[in-house]
Amino acid sequence: MKVKFWGVRGSVPSPRRDVLSYGGNTTCIEVHASGMDFIVDAGTGIIQLGNELSKHESGKITLLFTHLHHDHTQGFPFFGPAFSERFEFDVYAGNFFSKSAKGVLSNGMADPFFPVPLDDLASRMHFHEIDFSDENPRREVCGPHVDTIKLRHPRDGVVGYLFKENGKSIAFITDCEHYEGRNELLVPFIEGSDILIHDTMYTEQEYNDPQRPRKGWGHSTIEEGIKLARRAGVAKLVCTHHEPGHSDKFLGRGLRAGPQGVPCPDRCA
């Protein structure tokens, strides 16, 4: 399996000189697993990914949405392969959102927001809902290659993904908060993963800031991400979905040093 990060920022893009090392585009990752090509989320990082994919003659790609907030969909109208008849897409999102992925993308490309409607795109695009139930918050998609789990994020929720191939696994868990009981559901899902890509948007100090607390905003901290990785026995933690105001210097200092008493992650995307 291979994974490449095209967007690692949360909430809004950060086009500044002091974020060039870690990047300022919003969430988009590319995964090659089990002979299939996956894209997770369509933040502004998907635009440059699309420029690279457009160099290929054709392709069939699976686009997976964790959720449908603006920073995870805003790059889609500028995703070049969606405009080309040479490409075909299977698009997946959870069935628990107030609007479907097709509905959200259609709204974002409707007049007066964008000049080209979704239905006018030349690519072949097939939309699928991941059918979760309260009794079973986990589902397989794309055969046995991808496991999914329903997690909590304001307002509708969020989907976590686990990619599997030949006994190896990569977990992508973003936009989730460490509320009571969450880890009891999540730890078995990611346990023993070779790579855990996890939302570490805030520091613990920011999260608990009495002047501007971030509790209930649906995001995790660097410290909690590390603790979760240790508890689940994952081999490598990759921190992502960075706060847009965090500079390269801030991230480099905080993530290399690690919180007191907790090992720092192996890598930061």
mmCIF file of C-alpha atoms in Angstrom:
data_model
loop_
_atom_site.group_PDB
_atom_site.id
_atom_site.type_symbol
_atom_site.label_atom_id
_atom_site.label_comp_id
_atom_site.label_asym_id
_atom_site.label_seq_id
_atom_site.Cartn_x
_atom_site.Cartn_y
_atom_site.Cartn_z
ATOM 1 C CA MET A 1 0.000 0.000 0.000
ATOM 2 C CA LYS A 2 1.015 3.588 -0.614
ATOM 3 C CA VAL A 3 -0.404 6.793 0.816
ATOM 4 C CA LYS A 4 0.253 10.371 -0.280
ATOM 5 C CA PHE A 5 -0.919 13.540 1.436
ATOM 6 C CA TRP A 6 -2.291 16.305 -0.801
ATOM 7 C CA GLY A 7 -4.054 18.330 1.888
ATOM 8 C CA VAL A 8 -3.446 18.256 5.645
ATOM 9 C CA ARG A 9 -5.070 21.449 6.937
ATOM 10 C CA GLY A 10 -8.403 21.786 8.744
ATOM 11 C CA SER A 11 -11.262 24.290 8.414
ATOM 12 C CA VAL A 12 -9.836 26.658 5.771
ATOM 13 C CA PRO A 13 -6.857 26.659 3.378
ATOM 14 C CA SER A 14 -3.763 28.465 4.640
ATOM 15 C CA PRO A 15 -1.854 29.979 1.682
ATOM 16 C CA ARG A 16 1.028 31.433 3.671
ATOM 17 C CA ARG A 17 4.805 31.278 3.428
ATOM 18 C CA ASP A 18 5.141 29.896 6.959
ATOM 19 C CA VAL A 19 3.185 26.708 6.167
ATOM 20 C CA LEU A 20 5.034 25.569 3.039
ATOM 21 C CA SER A 21 6.712 22.576 4.715
ATOM 22 C CA TYR A 22 3.588 20.923 6.103
ATOM 23 C CA GLY A 23 1.196 22.444 3.572
ATOM 24 C CA GLY A 24 -1.825 24.709 3.614
ATOM 25 C CA ASN A 25 -4.396 22.796 1.549
ATOM 26 C CA THR A 26 -7.436 21.237 3.229
ATOM 27 C CA THR A 27 -7.912 17.504 3.589
ATOM 28 C CA CYS A 28 -7.217 15.106 0.740
ATOM 29 C CA ILE A 29 -5.195 11.889 0.776
ATOM 30 C CA GLU A 30 -4.461 9.368 -1.963
ATOM 31 C CA VAL A 31 -4.221 5.657 -1.176
ATOM 32 C CA HIS A 32 -3.181 2.778 -3.443
ATOM 33 C CA ALA A 33 -4.269 -0.534 -1.924
ATOM 34 C CA SER A 34 -5.260 -3.961 -3.249
ATOM 35 C CA GLY A 35 -4.764 -2.789 -6.821
ATOM 36 C CA MET A 36 -7.295 0.020 -6.397
ATOM 37 C CA ASP A 37 -6.910 3.809 -6.375
ATOM 38 C CA PHE A 38 -8.642 5.666 -3.539
ATOM 39 C CA ILE A 39 -9.033 9.348 -2.755
ATOM 40 C CA VAL A 40 -10.241 10.307 0.707
ATOM 41 C CA ASP A 41 -11.980 13.692 0.885
ATOM 42 C CA ALA A 42 -11.990 16.546 -1.582
ATOM 43 C CA GLY A 43 -10.531 19.545 0.221
ATOM 44 C CA THR A 44 -8.379 21.936 -1.787
ATOM 45 C CA GLY A 45 -5.609 19.334 -1.880
ATOM 46 C CA ILE A 46 -7.598 17.426 -4.505
ATOM 47 C CA ILE A 47 -6.943 20.182 -7.056
ATOM 48 C CA GLN A 48 -3.222 19.447 -7.424
ATOM 49 C CA LEU A 49 -3.928 15.717 -7.231
ATOM 50 C CA GLY A 50 -6.330 16.171 -10.127
ATOM 51 C CA ASN A 51 -3.634 17.952 -12.143
ATOM 52 C CA GLU A 52 -1.385 14.908 -11.723
ATOM 53 C CA LEU A 53 -4.131 12.398 -12.511
ATOM 54 C CA SER A 54 -5.108 14.315 -15.654
ATOM 55 C CA LYS A 55 -1.729 13.393 -17.148
ATOM 56 C CA HIS A 56 -2.931 9.767 -17.304
ATOM 57 C CA GLU A 57 -4.857 8.452 -20.269
ATOM 58 C CA SER A 58 -7.747 7.158 -18.171
ATOM 59 C CA GLY A 59 -8.594 5.799 -14.767
ATOM 60 C CA LYS A 60 -11.178 4.334 -12.415
ATOM 61 C CA ILE A 61 -11.015 5.868 -8.947
ATOM 62 C CA THR A 62 -12.922 5.444 -5.693
ATOM 63 C CA LEU A 63 -13.638 8.709 -3.857
ATOM 64 C CA LEU A 64 -14.428 8.253 -0.161
ATOM 65 C CA PHE A 65 -15.860 11.049 1.974
ATOM 66 C CA THR A 66 -15.308 11.102 5.721
ATOM 67 C CA HIS A 67 -18.047 13.737 5.949
ATOM 68 C CA LEU A 68 -19.419 16.620 3.950
ATOM 69 C CA HIS A 69 -18.229 19.752 5.722
ATOM 70 C CA HIS A 70 -16.893 22.502 3.496
ATOM 71 C CA ASP A 71 -13.195 21.839 4.106
ATOM 72 C CA HIS A 72 -13.653 18.243 2.895
ATOM 73 C CA THR A 73 -15.592 19.072 -0.288
ATOM 74 C CA GLN A 74 -14.496 22.562 -1.372
ATOM 75 C CA GLY A 75 -11.862 21.391 -3.868
ATOM 76 C CA PHE A 76 -14.182 19.132 -5.859
ATOM 77 C CA PRO A 77 -15.484 21.766 -8.341
ATOM 78 C CA PHE A 78 -11.844 22.315 -9.421
ATOM 79 C CA PHE A 79 -10.946 18.603 -9.693
ATOM 80 C CA GLY A 80 -9.859 18.204 -13.308
ATOM 81 C CA PRO A 81 -10.534 14.472 -13.862
ATOM 82 C CA ALA A 82 -14.207 14.978 -12.948
ATOM 83 C CA PHE A 83 -14.531 17.016 -16.150
ATOM 84 C CA SER A 84 -12.971 14.326 -18.373
ATOM 85 C CA GLU A 85 -14.797 11.446 -20.050
ATOM 86 C CA ARG A 86 -11.603 9.416 -19.607
ATOM 87 C CA PHE A 87 -12.314 8.928 -15.889
ATOM 88 C CA GLU A 88 -14.870 6.951 -13.890
ATOM 89 C CA PHE A 89 -15.598 7.383 -10.182
ATOM 90 C CA ASP A 90 -17.334 5.449 -7.437
ATOM 91 C CA VAL A 91 -18.218 7.952 -4.709
ATOM 92 C CA TYR A 92 -18.988 6.775 -1.160
ATOM 93 C CA ALA A 93 -20.326 8.613 1.897
ATOM 94 C CA GLY A 94 -22.212 7.604 5.026
ATOM 95 C CA ASN A 95 -25.985 7.297 4.924
ATOM 96 C CA PHE A 96 -26.412 9.370 8.097
ATOM 97 C CA PHE A 97 -25.713 12.854 6.708
ATOM 98 C CA SER A 98 -28.576 15.324 6.422
ATOM 99 C CA LYS A 99 -27.810 15.583 2.691
ATOM 100 C CA SER A 100 -26.253 13.050 0.336
ATOM 101 C CA ALA A 101 -22.793 13.548 -1.134
ATOM 102 C CA LYS A 102 -24.366 14.078 -4.530
ATOM 103 C CA GLY A 103 -26.704 16.682 -3.075
ATOM 104 C CA VAL A 104 -23.892 18.583 -1.344
ATOM 105 C CA LEU A 105 -21.648 18.565 -4.421
ATOM 106 C CA SER A 106 -24.604 19.584 -6.612
ATOM 107 C CA ASN A 107 -25.386 22.517 -4.323
ATOM 108 C CA GLY A 108 -21.773 23.678 -4.394
ATOM 109 C CA MET A 109 -21.718 23.648 -8.179
ATOM 110 C CA ALA A 110 -25.143 25.201 -8.708
ATOM 111 C CA ASP A 111 -25.761 28.769 -9.821
ATOM 112 C CA PRO A 112 -24.629 31.272 -8.527
ATOM 113 C CA PHE A 113 -21.743 29.420 -6.831
ATOM 114 C CA PHE A 114 -20.187 27.746 -9.877
ATOM 115 C CA PRO A 115 -20.676 27.914 -13.659
ATOM 116 C CA VAL A 116 -20.687 24.145 -14.355
ATOM 117 C CA PRO A 117 -23.423 21.988 -12.756
ATOM 118 C CA LEU A 118 -22.514 18.564 -11.376
ATOM 119 C CA ASP A 119 -24.750 16.837 -13.923
ATOM 120 C CA ASP A 120 -22.767 18.407 -16.779
ATOM 121 C CA LEU A 121 -19.489 16.740 -15.809
ATOM 122 C CA ALA A 122 -18.100 14.482 -18.517
ATOM 123 C CA SER A 123 -16.765 11.768 -16.195
ATOM 124 C CA ARG A 124 -18.871 8.762 -15.237
ATOM 125 C CA MET A 125 -19.760 9.208 -11.569
ATOM 126 C CA HIS A 126 -21.611 6.607 -9.460
ATOM 127 C CA PHE A 127 -22.764 7.598 -5.964
ATOM 128 C CA HIS A 128 -23.135 5.080 -3.118
ATOM 129 C CA GLU A 129 -24.265 5.418 0.485
ATOM 130 C CA ILE A 130 -22.493 3.395 3.183
ATOM 131 C CA ASP A 131 -25.394 1.828 5.049
ATOM 132 C CA PHE A 132 -24.708 2.167 8.766
ATOM 133 C CA SER A 133 -27.109 1.172 11.519
ATOM 134 C CA ASP A 134 -27.128 1.785 15.268
ATOM 135 C CA GLU A 135 -26.685 -1.938 15.821
ATOM 136 C CA ASN A 136 -23.615 -2.156 13.607
ATOM 137 C CA PRO A 137 -21.444 0.972 13.294
ATOM 138 C CA ARG A 138 -18.962 -0.867 11.029
ATOM 139 C CA ARG A 139 -19.280 -1.733 7.348
ATOM 140 C CA GLU A 140 -17.095 -3.079 4.563
ATOM 141 C CA VAL A 141 -16.956 -1.209 1.260
ATOM 142 C CA CYS A 142 -15.206 -2.159 -1.975
ATOM 143 C CA GLY A 143 -15.298 -5.811 -0.961
ATOM 144 C CA PRO A 144 -12.896 -6.776 1.837
ATOM 145 C CA HIS A 145 -10.422 -4.001 1.023
ATOM 146 C CA VAL A 146 -11.860 -1.173 3.148
ATOM 147 C CA ASP A 147 -13.512 -1.225 6.556
ATOM 148 C CA THR A 148 -15.522 1.778 7.735
ATOM 149 C CA ILE A 149 -16.759 2.952 11.106
ATOM 150 C CA LYS A 150 -19.281 5.617 12.076
ATOM 151 C CA LEU A 151 -17.923 8.174 14.562
ATOM 152 C CA ARG A 152 -19.172 11.385 16.093
ATOM 153 C CA HIS A 153 -18.614 14.850 14.610
ATOM 154 C CA PRO A 154 -20.974 17.867 14.668
ATOM 155 C CA ARG A 155 -23.575 17.730 13.371
ATOM 156 C CA ASP A 156 -24.157 14.525 11.455
ATOM 157 C CA GLY A 157 -21.121 12.373 12.148
ATOM 158 C CA VAL A 158 -18.013 11.186 10.332
ATOM 159 C CA VAL A 159 -16.728 7.989 8.698
ATOM 160 C CA GLY A 160 -13.393 6.451 9.655
ATOM 161 C CA TYR A 161 -11.608 4.255 7.078
ATOM 162 C CA LEU A 162 -9.294 1.255 7.382
ATOM 163 C CA PHE A 163 -7.452 0.109 4.243
ATOM 164 C CA LYS A 164 -6.199 -3.490 4.197
ATOM 165 C CA GLU A 165 -3.843 -5.493 2.010
ATOM 166 C CA ASN A 166 -1.850 -8.674 2.698
ATOM 167 C CA GLY A 167 -2.063 -8.348 6.459
ATOM 168 C CA LYS A 168 -1.129 -4.657 6.481
ATOM 169 C CA SER A 169 -3.488 -1.794 7.339
ATOM 170 C CA ILE A 170 -3.719 1.997 7.182
ATOM 171 C CA ALA A 171 -6.358 3.791 9.276
ATOM 172 C CA PHE A 172 -7.636 7.291 8.499
ATOM 173 C CA ILE A 173 -9.478 8.863 11.426
ATOM 174 C CA THR A 174 -10.211 12.579 11.245
ATOM 175 C CA ASP A 175 -12.656 15.152 12.626
ATOM 176 C CA CYS A 176 -13.421 13.196 15.769
ATOM 177 C CA GLU A 177 -13.246 14.114 19.419
ATOM 178 C CA HIS A 178 -12.244 12.020 22.410
ATOM 179 C CA TYR A 179 -15.567 12.079 24.177
ATOM 180 C CA GLU A 180 -16.590 9.518 26.798
ATOM 181 C CA GLY A 181 -16.767 6.011 25.367
ATOM 182 C CA ARG A 182 -15.412 6.867 21.915
ATOM 183 C CA ASN A 183 -12.155 4.954 22.279
ATOM 184 C CA GLU A 184 -13.993 1.801 23.321
ATOM 185 C CA LEU A 185 -15.439 1.753 19.808
ATOM 186 C CA LEU A 186 -12.388 3.055 17.973
ATOM 187 C CA VAL A 187 -9.511 1.099 19.547
ATOM 188 C CA PRO A 188 -10.665 -2.317 18.245
ATOM 189 C CA PHE A 189 -11.141 -0.773 14.794
ATOM 190 C CA ILE A 190 -7.584 0.557 14.483
ATOM 191 C CA GLU A 191 -5.786 -1.912 16.760
ATOM 192 C CA GLY A 192 -2.427 -3.049 15.397
ATOM 193 C CA SER A 193 -2.572 -0.816 12.326
ATOM 194 C CA ASP A 194 0.702 -0.195 10.558
ATOM 195 C CA ILE A 195 -0.195 3.478 10.100
ATOM 196 C CA LEU A 196 -2.781 5.591 11.917
ATOM 197 C CA ILE A 197 -3.506 8.949 10.272
ATOM 198 C CA HIS A 198 -5.282 10.962 12.930
ATOM 199 C CA ASP A 199 -6.804 14.393 13.524
ATOM 200 C CA THR A 200 -4.508 16.354 15.875
ATOM 201 C CA MET A 201 -5.887 19.823 15.232
ATOM 202 C CA TYR A 202 -5.197 21.353 18.631
ATOM 203 C CA THR A 203 -2.762 21.225 21.478
ATOM 204 C CA GLU A 204 -4.177 20.254 24.850
ATOM 205 C CA GLN A 205 -3.685 23.860 25.978
ATOM 206 C CA GLU A 206 -5.718 25.200 23.047
ATOM 207 C CA TYR A 207 -8.431 22.595 23.540
ATOM 208 C CA ASN A 208 -8.910 23.598 27.188
ATOM 209 C CA ASP A 209 -8.278 27.346 26.800
ATOM 210 C CA PRO A 210 -10.734 29.024 29.237
ATOM 211 C CA GLN A 211 -10.969 32.098 26.994
ATOM 212 C CA ARG A 212 -11.750 30.098 23.842
ATOM 213 C CA PRO A 213 -12.323 26.432 24.620
ATOM 214 C CA ARG A 214 -12.528 24.065 21.650
ATOM 215 C CA LYS A 215 -14.481 21.345 23.421
ATOM 216 C CA GLY A 216 -17.410 20.148 21.367
ATOM 217 C CA TRP A 217 -15.938 21.367 18.094
ATOM 218 C CA GLY A 218 -15.368 17.793 16.948
ATOM 219 C CA HIS A 219 -11.568 17.692 16.817
ATOM 220 C CA SER A 220 -8.783 15.997 18.721
ATOM 221 C CA THR A 221 -5.455 17.068 20.174
ATOM 222 C CA ILE A 222 -1.875 16.052 19.546
ATOM 223 C CA GLU A 223 -1.685 14.551 23.030
ATOM 224 C CA GLU A 224 -4.864 12.467 22.665
ATOM 225 C CA GLY A 225 -3.784 11.242 19.230
ATOM 226 C CA ILE A 226 -0.532 9.946 20.682
ATOM 227 C CA LYS A 227 -2.292 8.297 23.620
ATOM 228 C CA LEU A 228 -4.772 6.624 21.281
ATOM 229 C CA ALA A 229 -1.962 5.311 19.046
ATOM 230 C CA ARG A 230 -0.150 3.853 22.043
ATOM 231 C CA ARG A 231 -3.302 2.257 23.428
ATOM 232 C CA ALA A 232 -4.176 0.676 20.073
ATOM 233 C CA GLY A 233 -0.625 -0.521 19.474
ATOM 234 C CA VAL A 234 -0.242 1.104 16.060
ATOM 235 C CA ALA A 235 3.216 1.113 14.485
ATOM 236 C CA LYS A 236 3.255 4.693 13.175
ATOM 237 C CA LEU A 237 1.165 7.759 13.971
ATOM 238 C CA VAL A 238 0.769 10.444 11.295
ATOM 239 C CA CYS A 239 -0.690 13.699 12.595
ATOM 240 C CA THR A 240 -2.930 15.683 10.259
ATOM 241 C CA HIS A 241 -5.886 18.120 9.953
ATOM 242 C CA HIS A 242 -3.760 20.905 11.399
ATOM 243 C CA GLU A 243 -5.238 24.110 12.767
ATOM 244 C CA PRO A 244 -4.977 26.730 9.973
ATOM 245 C CA GLY A 245 -3.089 29.142 12.233
ATOM 246 C CA HIS A 246 -0.339 26.660 13.131
ATOM 247 C CA SER A 247 2.887 27.492 11.317
ATOM 248 C CA ASP A 248 5.605 25.053 10.234
ATOM 249 C CA LYS A 249 7.688 26.235 13.171
ATOM 250 C CA PHE A 250 4.845 25.624 15.621
ATOM 251 C CA LEU A 251 4.116 22.144 14.275
ATOM 252 C CA GLY A 252 7.762 21.176 14.038
ATOM 253 C CA ARG A 253 8.459 22.241 17.601
ATOM 254 C CA GLY A 254 5.350 20.694 19.140
ATOM 255 C CA LEU A 255 5.362 17.416 17.256
ATOM 256 C CA ARG A 256 9.078 16.688 17.550
ATOM 257 C CA ALA A 257 9.206 17.445 21.260
ATOM 258 C CA GLY A 258 6.013 15.623 22.168
ATOM 259 C CA PRO A 259 4.043 16.270 25.357
ATOM 260 C CA GLN A 260 5.759 15.493 28.621
ATOM 261 C CA GLY A 261 5.678 11.793 29.396
ATOM 262 C CA VAL A 262 4.306 10.819 25.981
ATOM 263 C CA PRO A 263 6.514 9.813 23.025
ATOM 264 C CA CYS A 264 6.215 12.066 20.019
ATOM 265 C CA PRO A 265 4.709 10.637 16.811
ATOM 266 C CA ASP A 266 6.937 9.065 14.218
ATOM 267 C CA ARG A 267 5.804 11.446 11.529
ATOM 268 C CA CYS A 268 3.651 14.479 10.899
ATOM 269 C CA ALA A 269 1.917 15.009 7.562
#
